[in-house]
Amino acid sequence: MVPVRDRRLVSALALAVIVSISATGCFATVGGQQGAARGVVFSNTGGELASIFADTAYKELAGQGIQVAEESPNNEAKLTAMVQAGTPTWDVFYASPYRTLAKCDVLFERLDMSRIHTDALDPDLVTPCGVPVLKSAFVLVYNADKYRDHPPRSWADFYDPANFPGTRGIMNYAKDAGMETALLASGVPGDRLYPLDYGRAFATLDRIRPSARFYDTGAQQTQALKSGEVDMMLAWPGRAYEAAKNGAHLRAVWNQPLLYTDSLGIVKGARNVDEAYQLINALTGVPTQEAIMRRQPYGAANNKARPSADPLLNTFVPTSNVTGTEVRRDNRWWAGNLDEATRRWTEWVNR
């Protein structure tokens, strides 16, 4: 893996100074080089995805005289403060699609689609303020050594500690599918999940409360799977793959995976709008999309990109394991209900 050098090179304060003197022909870059005055600042998740972006999209733009600076993590509270103060130092923000919907014209600019190469993107995933950058899913992952000849095969099994004893891992955020998978386990059809029935969801979640472990970061999720701290996980595929790559004997259950996408938006009041559009096109273009699929278990947002042939990686790729039972997240519902869902989730976790 090629590391991203100086990944957090530009702090918000330092970047404000850099941008203010950019007329001198100097712009900070990932890698610490000095180059052309044209630049763009990308707030993203960091980690392996940032490394992939640096090896592909950033190099592509560097060849066009555009230098990419980045900052991670992509903190929405910080973004909000920047925009409200009228001094955003980020140009492109890596976001959940329901946030680009909820905060369209507030935190994110309405996009000029004539400037984005959308012909190979799923039109159902393109919104007024956001475009997809990858496809993934929340999926049930289990320790194959623990369950051997009696593995879980559904969300109903995940929420059935009597017949499938063992510890369960769940991310401690409402948005990370605990309520949705609980409803699927209780028999709610995938196309009738929304609006979420909180009472029914928490009644199902109560069944695994004594055996549940809650995590705040993806790194914790990977470590829990790798160490055997949990026997099952409501997992992010990328984190499950990292654990499997490091020796964990894991299997994924592709029965009702909850599909989701990640999106890109241009920050409201961004200073480098032209370059922001060019960065979005580079990130969603075939070279970057194929690199994502070669190195991480995600599906491409660009339907012209060719998938990886790596069998271990493809074990955790949603688009390689379509069974006809997959469930699509309702981003419009989440755009309008994230705060209330978060309040309900927090109350349940802390009671």
Short mmCIF file of C-alpha atoms in Angstrom, two decimals:
data_model
loop_
_atom_site.label_atom_id
_atom_site.label_comp_id
_atom_site.label_asym_id
_atom_site.label_seq_id
_atom_site.Cartn_x
_atom_site.Cartn_y
_atom_site.Cartn_z
CA MET A 1 0.00 0.00 0.00
CA VAL A 2 1.41 3.40 -0.94
CA PRO A 3 1.05 5.81 2.00
CA VAL A 4 -0.50 9.22 1.57
CA ARG A 5 2.38 11.54 2.43
CA ASP A 6 1.56 14.45 4.68
CA ARG A 7 -2.09 13.43 4.61
CA ARG A 8 -3.12 16.08 7.05
CA LEU A 9 -0.77 18.69 5.60
CA VAL A 10 -3.24 21.51 5.61
CA SER A 11 -5.05 22.58 8.74
CA ALA A 12 -8.01 24.88 8.34
CA LEU A 13 -6.08 27.86 9.72
CA ALA A 14 -2.95 27.25 7.70
CA LEU A 15 -4.98 26.69 4.58
CA ALA A 16 -6.74 30.01 4.99
CA VAL A 17 -3.33 31.68 4.92
CA ILE A 18 -2.20 29.64 1.93
CA VAL A 19 -5.28 30.45 -0.07
CA SER A 20 -4.97 34.13 0.75
CA ILE A 21 -1.50 34.25 -0.78
CA SER A 22 -2.19 31.87 -3.66
CA ALA A 23 -1.74 34.73 -6.11
CA THR A 24 2.00 34.36 -5.53
CA GLY A 25 1.84 31.07 -7.44
CA CYS A 26 2.20 28.75 -4.46
CA PHE A 27 -0.32 26.14 -3.26
CA ALA A 28 0.12 23.45 -0.64
CA THR A 29 -0.17 19.90 -1.93
CA VAL A 30 -0.36 16.37 -0.66
CA GLY A 31 3.30 15.47 -0.83
CA GLY A 32 4.50 18.90 0.23
CA GLN A 33 5.55 20.14 -3.22
CA GLN A 34 5.19 23.67 -4.50
CA GLY A 35 3.40 24.00 -7.80
CA ALA A 36 0.93 25.96 -9.84
CA ALA A 37 -1.37 28.48 -8.21
CA ARG A 38 -4.45 26.40 -9.08
CA GLY A 39 -5.54 24.17 -6.24
CA VAL A 40 -8.48 22.43 -4.60
CA VAL A 41 -9.04 21.24 -1.04
CA PHE A 42 -10.74 17.92 -0.38
CA SER A 43 -12.11 16.93 3.05
CA ASN A 44 -12.41 13.15 3.12
CA THR A 45 -12.31 10.08 5.34
CA GLY A 46 -8.56 9.50 5.26
CA GLY A 47 -7.24 5.93 5.41
CA GLU A 48 -6.91 3.63 2.43
CA LEU A 49 -9.42 5.53 0.32
CA ALA A 50 -7.34 8.68 0.63
CA SER A 51 -4.29 6.70 -0.44
CA ILE A 52 -6.16 5.48 -3.52
CA PHE A 53 -7.29 9.01 -4.36
CA ALA A 54 -3.71 10.26 -4.06
CA ASP A 55 -2.42 7.58 -6.41
CA THR A 56 -5.04 8.26 -9.07
CA ALA A 57 -7.23 11.37 -9.07
CA TYR A 58 -4.66 13.67 -7.47
CA LYS A 59 -1.98 12.61 -9.94
CA GLU A 60 -4.40 13.08 -12.82
CA LEU A 61 -5.12 16.64 -11.71
CA ALA A 62 -1.46 17.39 -11.05
CA GLY A 63 -0.86 16.64 -14.73
CA GLN A 64 -3.37 19.40 -15.49
CA GLY A 65 -1.62 21.88 -13.20
CA ILE A 66 -4.09 21.46 -10.31
CA GLN A 67 -2.75 20.53 -6.88
CA VAL A 68 -4.94 18.76 -4.35
CA ALA A 69 -4.65 19.45 -0.64
CA GLU A 70 -6.71 17.39 1.75
CA GLU A 71 -7.84 17.26 5.33
CA SER A 72 -9.40 14.41 7.26
CA PRO A 73 -11.57 13.39 8.89
CA ASN A 74 -14.51 14.93 7.08
CA ASN A 75 -16.10 16.53 10.12
CA GLU A 76 -19.53 18.03 9.42
CA ALA A 77 -19.52 20.17 12.56
CA LYS A 78 -16.35 21.83 11.36
CA LEU A 79 -17.83 22.22 7.88
CA THR A 80 -20.92 23.86 9.35
CA ALA A 81 -18.83 26.33 11.36
CA MET A 82 -16.79 27.23 8.27
CA VAL A 83 -19.82 27.82 6.08
CA GLN A 84 -21.72 29.78 8.73
CA ALA A 85 -18.69 32.01 9.23
CA GLY A 86 -18.47 32.56 5.48
CA THR A 87 -14.89 31.30 5.43
CA PRO A 88 -14.88 27.74 4.10
CA THR A 89 -11.40 26.44 3.41
CA TRP A 90 -12.62 23.15 1.98
CA ASP A 91 -13.92 22.86 -1.59
CA VAL A 92 -15.11 19.25 -1.94
CA PHE A 93 -16.58 17.24 0.93
CA TYR A 94 -16.95 13.46 1.17
CA ALA A 95 -20.45 12.95 2.55
CA SER A 96 -23.35 10.62 3.10
CA PRO A 97 -25.93 11.14 0.36
CA TYR A 98 -28.67 11.99 2.84
CA ARG A 99 -26.54 14.87 4.13
CA THR A 100 -26.08 16.37 0.68
CA LEU A 101 -29.87 16.09 0.38
CA ALA A 102 -30.65 17.55 3.79
CA LYS A 103 -28.09 20.35 3.53
CA CYS A 104 -28.44 21.19 -0.16
CA ASP A 105 -28.08 24.98 -0.57
CA VAL A 106 -27.08 25.16 3.10
CA LEU A 107 -23.71 23.38 3.39
CA PHE A 108 -23.45 22.28 -0.22
CA GLU A 109 -23.69 24.09 -3.54
CA ARG A 110 -26.37 23.12 -6.02
CA LEU A 111 -24.41 21.36 -8.76
CA ASP A 112 -24.21 22.34 -12.41
CA MET A 113 -24.62 18.86 -13.87
CA SER A 114 -23.39 20.04 -17.28
CA ARG A 115 -19.94 20.25 -15.66
CA ILE A 116 -19.99 16.72 -14.25
CA HIS A 117 -19.50 13.53 -16.27
CA THR A 118 -22.71 11.84 -15.15
CA ASP A 119 -23.30 9.63 -18.19
CA ALA A 120 -21.82 6.54 -16.47
CA LEU A 121 -23.31 7.26 -13.02
CA ASP A 122 -26.57 5.77 -11.75
CA PRO A 123 -29.09 8.61 -12.23
CA ASP A 124 -31.04 7.40 -9.17
CA LEU A 125 -27.98 8.20 -7.04
CA VAL A 126 -27.34 11.69 -8.42
CA THR A 127 -29.00 14.46 -6.39
CA PRO A 128 -29.03 18.25 -6.79
CA CYS A 129 -26.06 18.70 -4.42
CA GLY A 130 -24.31 15.33 -4.56
CA VAL A 131 -22.94 12.64 -6.85
CA PRO A 132 -22.01 9.06 -5.87
CA VAL A 133 -18.37 8.06 -5.46
CA LEU A 134 -18.75 4.40 -4.44
CA LYS A 135 -21.33 1.74 -3.58
CA SER A 136 -21.32 -0.42 -0.47
CA ALA A 137 -23.61 -2.15 2.03
CA PHE A 138 -24.11 -2.93 5.68
CA VAL A 139 -23.63 -6.67 5.88
CA LEU A 140 -23.69 -9.50 8.42
CA VAL A 141 -20.19 -10.91 8.94
CA TYR A 142 -19.43 -13.85 11.25
CA ASN A 143 -16.51 -15.87 12.58
CA ALA A 144 -16.48 -19.10 10.58
CA ASP A 145 -14.49 -20.93 13.29
CA LYS A 146 -17.14 -20.09 15.88
CA TYR A 147 -20.20 -21.23 13.96
CA ARG A 148 -18.72 -23.94 11.69
CA ASP A 149 -21.63 -26.10 10.47
CA HIS A 150 -24.35 -23.89 11.96
CA PRO A 151 -23.69 -20.40 10.58
CA PRO A 152 -26.11 -17.48 10.65
CA ARG A 153 -27.92 -16.96 7.36
CA SER A 154 -30.07 -13.90 7.98
CA TRP A 155 -30.60 -10.84 10.14
CA ALA A 156 -33.11 -12.93 12.07
CA ASP A 157 -30.20 -15.14 13.13
CA PHE A 158 -28.10 -12.12 14.10
CA TYR A 159 -30.88 -11.06 16.48
CA ASP A 160 -31.41 -14.60 17.85
CA PRO A 161 -28.88 -15.16 20.66
CA ALA A 162 -30.66 -18.30 21.84
CA ASN A 163 -29.96 -20.27 18.67
CA PHE A 164 -26.83 -18.34 17.73
CA PRO A 165 -25.01 -17.51 20.97
CA GLY A 166 -22.05 -15.20 20.90
CA THR A 167 -21.08 -11.55 21.02
CA ARG A 168 -22.45 -9.11 18.44
CA GLY A 169 -20.75 -5.96 17.19
CA ILE A 170 -22.69 -2.85 16.16
CA MET A 171 -21.48 0.64 15.34
CA ASN A 172 -22.85 3.09 17.90
CA TYR A 173 -24.63 5.38 15.46
CA ALA A 174 -28.26 5.44 14.40
CA LYS A 175 -27.19 5.77 10.78
CA ASP A 176 -25.24 2.50 10.84
CA ALA A 177 -28.23 0.23 10.28
CA GLY A 178 -28.95 -1.20 13.72
CA MET A 179 -32.59 -0.18 13.54
CA GLU A 180 -33.06 -1.15 9.90
CA THR A 181 -31.57 -4.63 10.29
CA ALA A 182 -33.58 -5.18 13.47
CA LEU A 183 -36.75 -4.41 11.54
CA LEU A 184 -35.72 -6.79 8.75
CA ALA A 185 -35.09 -9.45 11.40
CA SER A 186 -38.57 -8.90 12.83
CA GLY A 187 -40.16 -9.57 9.45
CA VAL A 188 -40.64 -6.11 7.97
CA PRO A 189 -40.31 -6.37 4.16
CA GLY A 190 -37.30 -4.59 2.71
CA ASP A 191 -39.45 -2.29 0.60
CA ARG A 192 -41.53 -1.23 3.62
CA LEU A 193 -38.82 -0.27 6.10
CA TYR A 194 -39.52 3.44 6.04
CA PRO A 195 -40.61 5.27 8.06
CA LEU A 196 -38.73 3.30 10.69
CA ASP A 197 -40.89 1.79 13.43
CA TYR A 198 -38.70 2.72 16.40
CA GLY A 199 -40.63 0.68 18.97
CA ARG A 200 -40.48 -2.49 16.91
CA ALA A 201 -36.80 -1.95 16.10
CA PHE A 202 -35.78 -1.48 19.73
CA ALA A 203 -37.85 -4.46 20.88
CA THR A 204 -35.75 -6.58 18.51
CA LEU A 205 -32.49 -4.89 19.50
CA ASP A 206 -33.31 -5.60 23.15
CA ARG A 207 -32.82 -9.33 22.42
CA ILE A 208 -29.11 -8.88 21.81
CA ARG A 209 -28.45 -6.07 24.27
CA PRO A 210 -26.58 -8.31 26.79
CA SER A 211 -24.33 -9.70 24.04
CA ALA A 212 -23.83 -6.48 22.05
CA ARG A 213 -20.61 -4.53 21.82
CA PHE A 214 -20.78 -0.96 20.50
CA TYR A 215 -18.01 0.70 18.48
CA ASP A 216 -17.27 4.28 17.51
CA THR A 217 -14.67 3.90 14.77
CA GLY A 218 -13.95 1.66 11.83
CA ALA A 219 -10.56 0.82 13.31
CA GLN A 220 -12.29 -0.57 16.40
CA GLN A 221 -14.54 -2.64 14.18
CA THR A 222 -11.57 -4.17 12.35
CA GLN A 223 -9.76 -4.92 15.60
CA ALA A 224 -12.83 -6.57 17.15
CA LEU A 225 -13.23 -8.86 14.13
CA LYS A 226 -9.51 -9.64 13.91
CA SER A 227 -9.09 -10.39 17.61
CA GLY A 228 -12.26 -12.47 17.95
CA GLU A 229 -13.74 -10.04 20.45
CA VAL A 230 -17.02 -10.38 18.57
CA ASP A 231 -18.48 -13.44 16.87
CA MET A 232 -20.75 -11.51 14.52
CA MET A 233 -20.71 -7.96 13.26
CA LEU A 234 -23.12 -5.62 11.53
CA ALA A 235 -20.18 -4.61 9.44
CA TRP A 236 -18.78 -2.20 6.95
CA PRO A 237 -17.35 -4.42 4.17
CA GLY A 238 -14.07 -2.50 4.05
CA ARG A 239 -13.39 -3.13 7.72
CA ALA A 240 -14.35 -6.81 7.47
CA TYR A 241 -12.01 -7.20 4.50
CA GLU A 242 -9.14 -5.61 6.43
CA ALA A 243 -9.67 -8.08 9.27
CA ALA A 244 -9.87 -11.06 6.88
CA LYS A 245 -6.75 -9.89 5.06
CA ASN A 246 -4.98 -9.96 8.43
CA GLY A 247 -6.00 -13.52 9.25
CA ALA A 248 -9.55 -13.43 10.60
CA HIS A 249 -11.61 -16.38 9.32
CA LEU A 250 -14.74 -14.48 8.31
CA ARG A 251 -17.76 -15.13 6.14
CA ALA A 252 -20.34 -12.64 4.88
CA VAL A 253 -24.08 -13.28 4.66
CA TRP A 254 -25.56 -11.71 1.53
CA ASN A 255 -29.16 -12.08 2.59
CA GLN A 256 -30.78 -8.61 2.72
CA PRO A 257 -27.65 -6.47 2.73
CA LEU A 258 -28.59 -2.83 3.19
CA LEU A 259 -27.15 -1.00 0.21
CA TYR A 260 -25.77 2.50 0.56
CA THR A 261 -23.58 4.94 -1.32
CA ASP A 262 -21.08 7.63 -0.42
CA SER A 263 -21.27 10.99 -2.15
CA LEU A 264 -19.27 14.06 -3.10
CA GLY A 265 -20.51 17.62 -2.69
CA ILE A 266 -19.08 21.07 -3.33
CA VAL A 267 -18.93 23.15 -0.17
CA LYS A 268 -21.24 26.18 -0.05
CA GLY A 269 -19.10 29.22 -0.77
CA ALA A 270 -16.13 27.15 -1.98
CA ARG A 271 -13.27 29.27 -3.28
CA ASN A 272 -12.04 26.90 -5.99
CA VAL A 273 -15.24 25.91 -7.77
CA ASP A 274 -13.77 25.17 -11.20
CA GLU A 275 -11.16 22.91 -9.68
CA ALA A 276 -13.80 21.29 -7.44
CA TYR A 277 -15.71 20.12 -10.50
CA GLN A 278 -12.51 18.75 -12.00
CA LEU A 279 -11.73 16.86 -8.80
CA ILE A 280 -15.20 15.32 -8.73
CA ASN A 281 -14.79 14.17 -12.33
CA ALA A 282 -11.40 12.65 -11.53
CA LEU A 283 -12.74 10.84 -8.44
CA THR A 284 -15.71 9.39 -10.32
CA GLY A 285 -13.72 8.63 -13.49
CA VAL A 286 -12.79 5.10 -14.56
CA PRO A 287 -9.12 5.08 -13.40
CA THR A 288 -9.93 6.06 -9.82
CA GLN A 289 -13.04 3.88 -9.69
CA GLU A 290 -11.13 0.81 -10.87
CA ALA A 291 -8.37 1.49 -8.34
CA ILE A 292 -10.99 1.61 -5.58
CA MET A 293 -12.32 -1.78 -6.64
CA ARG A 294 -8.81 -3.30 -6.90
CA ARG A 295 -7.89 -2.26 -3.37
CA GLN A 296 -11.12 -2.06 -1.37
CA PRO A 297 -14.35 -4.11 -1.30
CA TYR A 298 -16.59 -1.47 -2.80
CA GLY A 299 -18.66 -1.30 -5.93
CA ALA A 300 -17.93 1.43 -8.43
CA ALA A 301 -20.17 4.44 -8.86
CA ASN A 302 -19.05 4.52 -12.51
CA ASN A 303 -20.66 1.66 -14.43
CA LYS A 304 -17.83 1.60 -16.98
CA ALA A 305 -15.26 0.56 -14.37
CA ARG A 306 -14.13 -3.07 -14.36
CA PRO A 307 -14.30 -4.98 -11.05
CA SER A 308 -11.39 -6.68 -9.31
CA ALA A 309 -10.63 -10.38 -9.80
CA ASP A 310 -9.33 -10.79 -6.21
CA PRO A 311 -11.43 -13.59 -4.62
CA LEU A 312 -10.90 -12.51 -1.01
CA LEU A 313 -11.77 -8.91 -1.77
CA ASN A 314 -14.83 -9.96 -3.77
CA THR A 315 -16.09 -11.94 -0.78
CA PHE A 316 -17.02 -8.58 0.74
CA VAL A 317 -18.14 -6.63 -2.36
CA PRO A 318 -21.90 -5.99 -2.47
CA THR A 319 -22.08 -5.73 -6.25
CA SER A 320 -20.28 -9.09 -6.61
CA ASN A 321 -22.77 -10.83 -4.31
CA VAL A 322 -26.17 -9.67 -5.51
CA THR A 323 -28.77 -12.26 -4.52
CA GLY A 324 -31.99 -10.43 -5.32
CA THR A 325 -32.74 -9.79 -1.64
CA GLU A 326 -30.75 -6.57 -1.23
CA VAL A 327 -32.45 -3.60 0.40
CA ARG A 328 -31.82 -0.02 -0.68
CA ARG A 329 -31.55 2.69 1.97
CA ASP A 330 -34.07 5.52 1.72
CA ASN A 331 -31.81 8.58 1.71
CA ARG A 332 -34.72 11.01 1.58
CA TRP A 333 -36.14 9.57 4.80
CA TRP A 334 -32.74 9.83 6.48
CA ALA A 335 -32.30 13.38 5.20
CA GLY A 336 -35.41 14.42 7.11
CA ASN A 337 -35.08 12.19 10.16
CA LEU A 338 -31.40 11.83 11.10
CA ASP A 339 -31.66 14.01 14.22
CA GLU A 340 -34.73 12.24 15.60
CA ALA A 341 -33.33 8.78 14.76
CA THR A 342 -30.09 9.70 16.50
CA ARG A 343 -31.96 10.91 19.59
CA ARG A 344 -33.94 7.66 19.78
CA TRP A 345 -30.84 5.53 19.27
CA THR A 346 -28.87 7.39 21.93
CA GLU A 347 -31.70 7.01 24.43
CA TRP A 348 -31.84 3.26 23.79
CA VAL A 349 -28.07 2.76 24.08
CA ASN A 350 -27.84 4.77 27.31
CA ARG A 351 -30.88 3.52 29.15
#
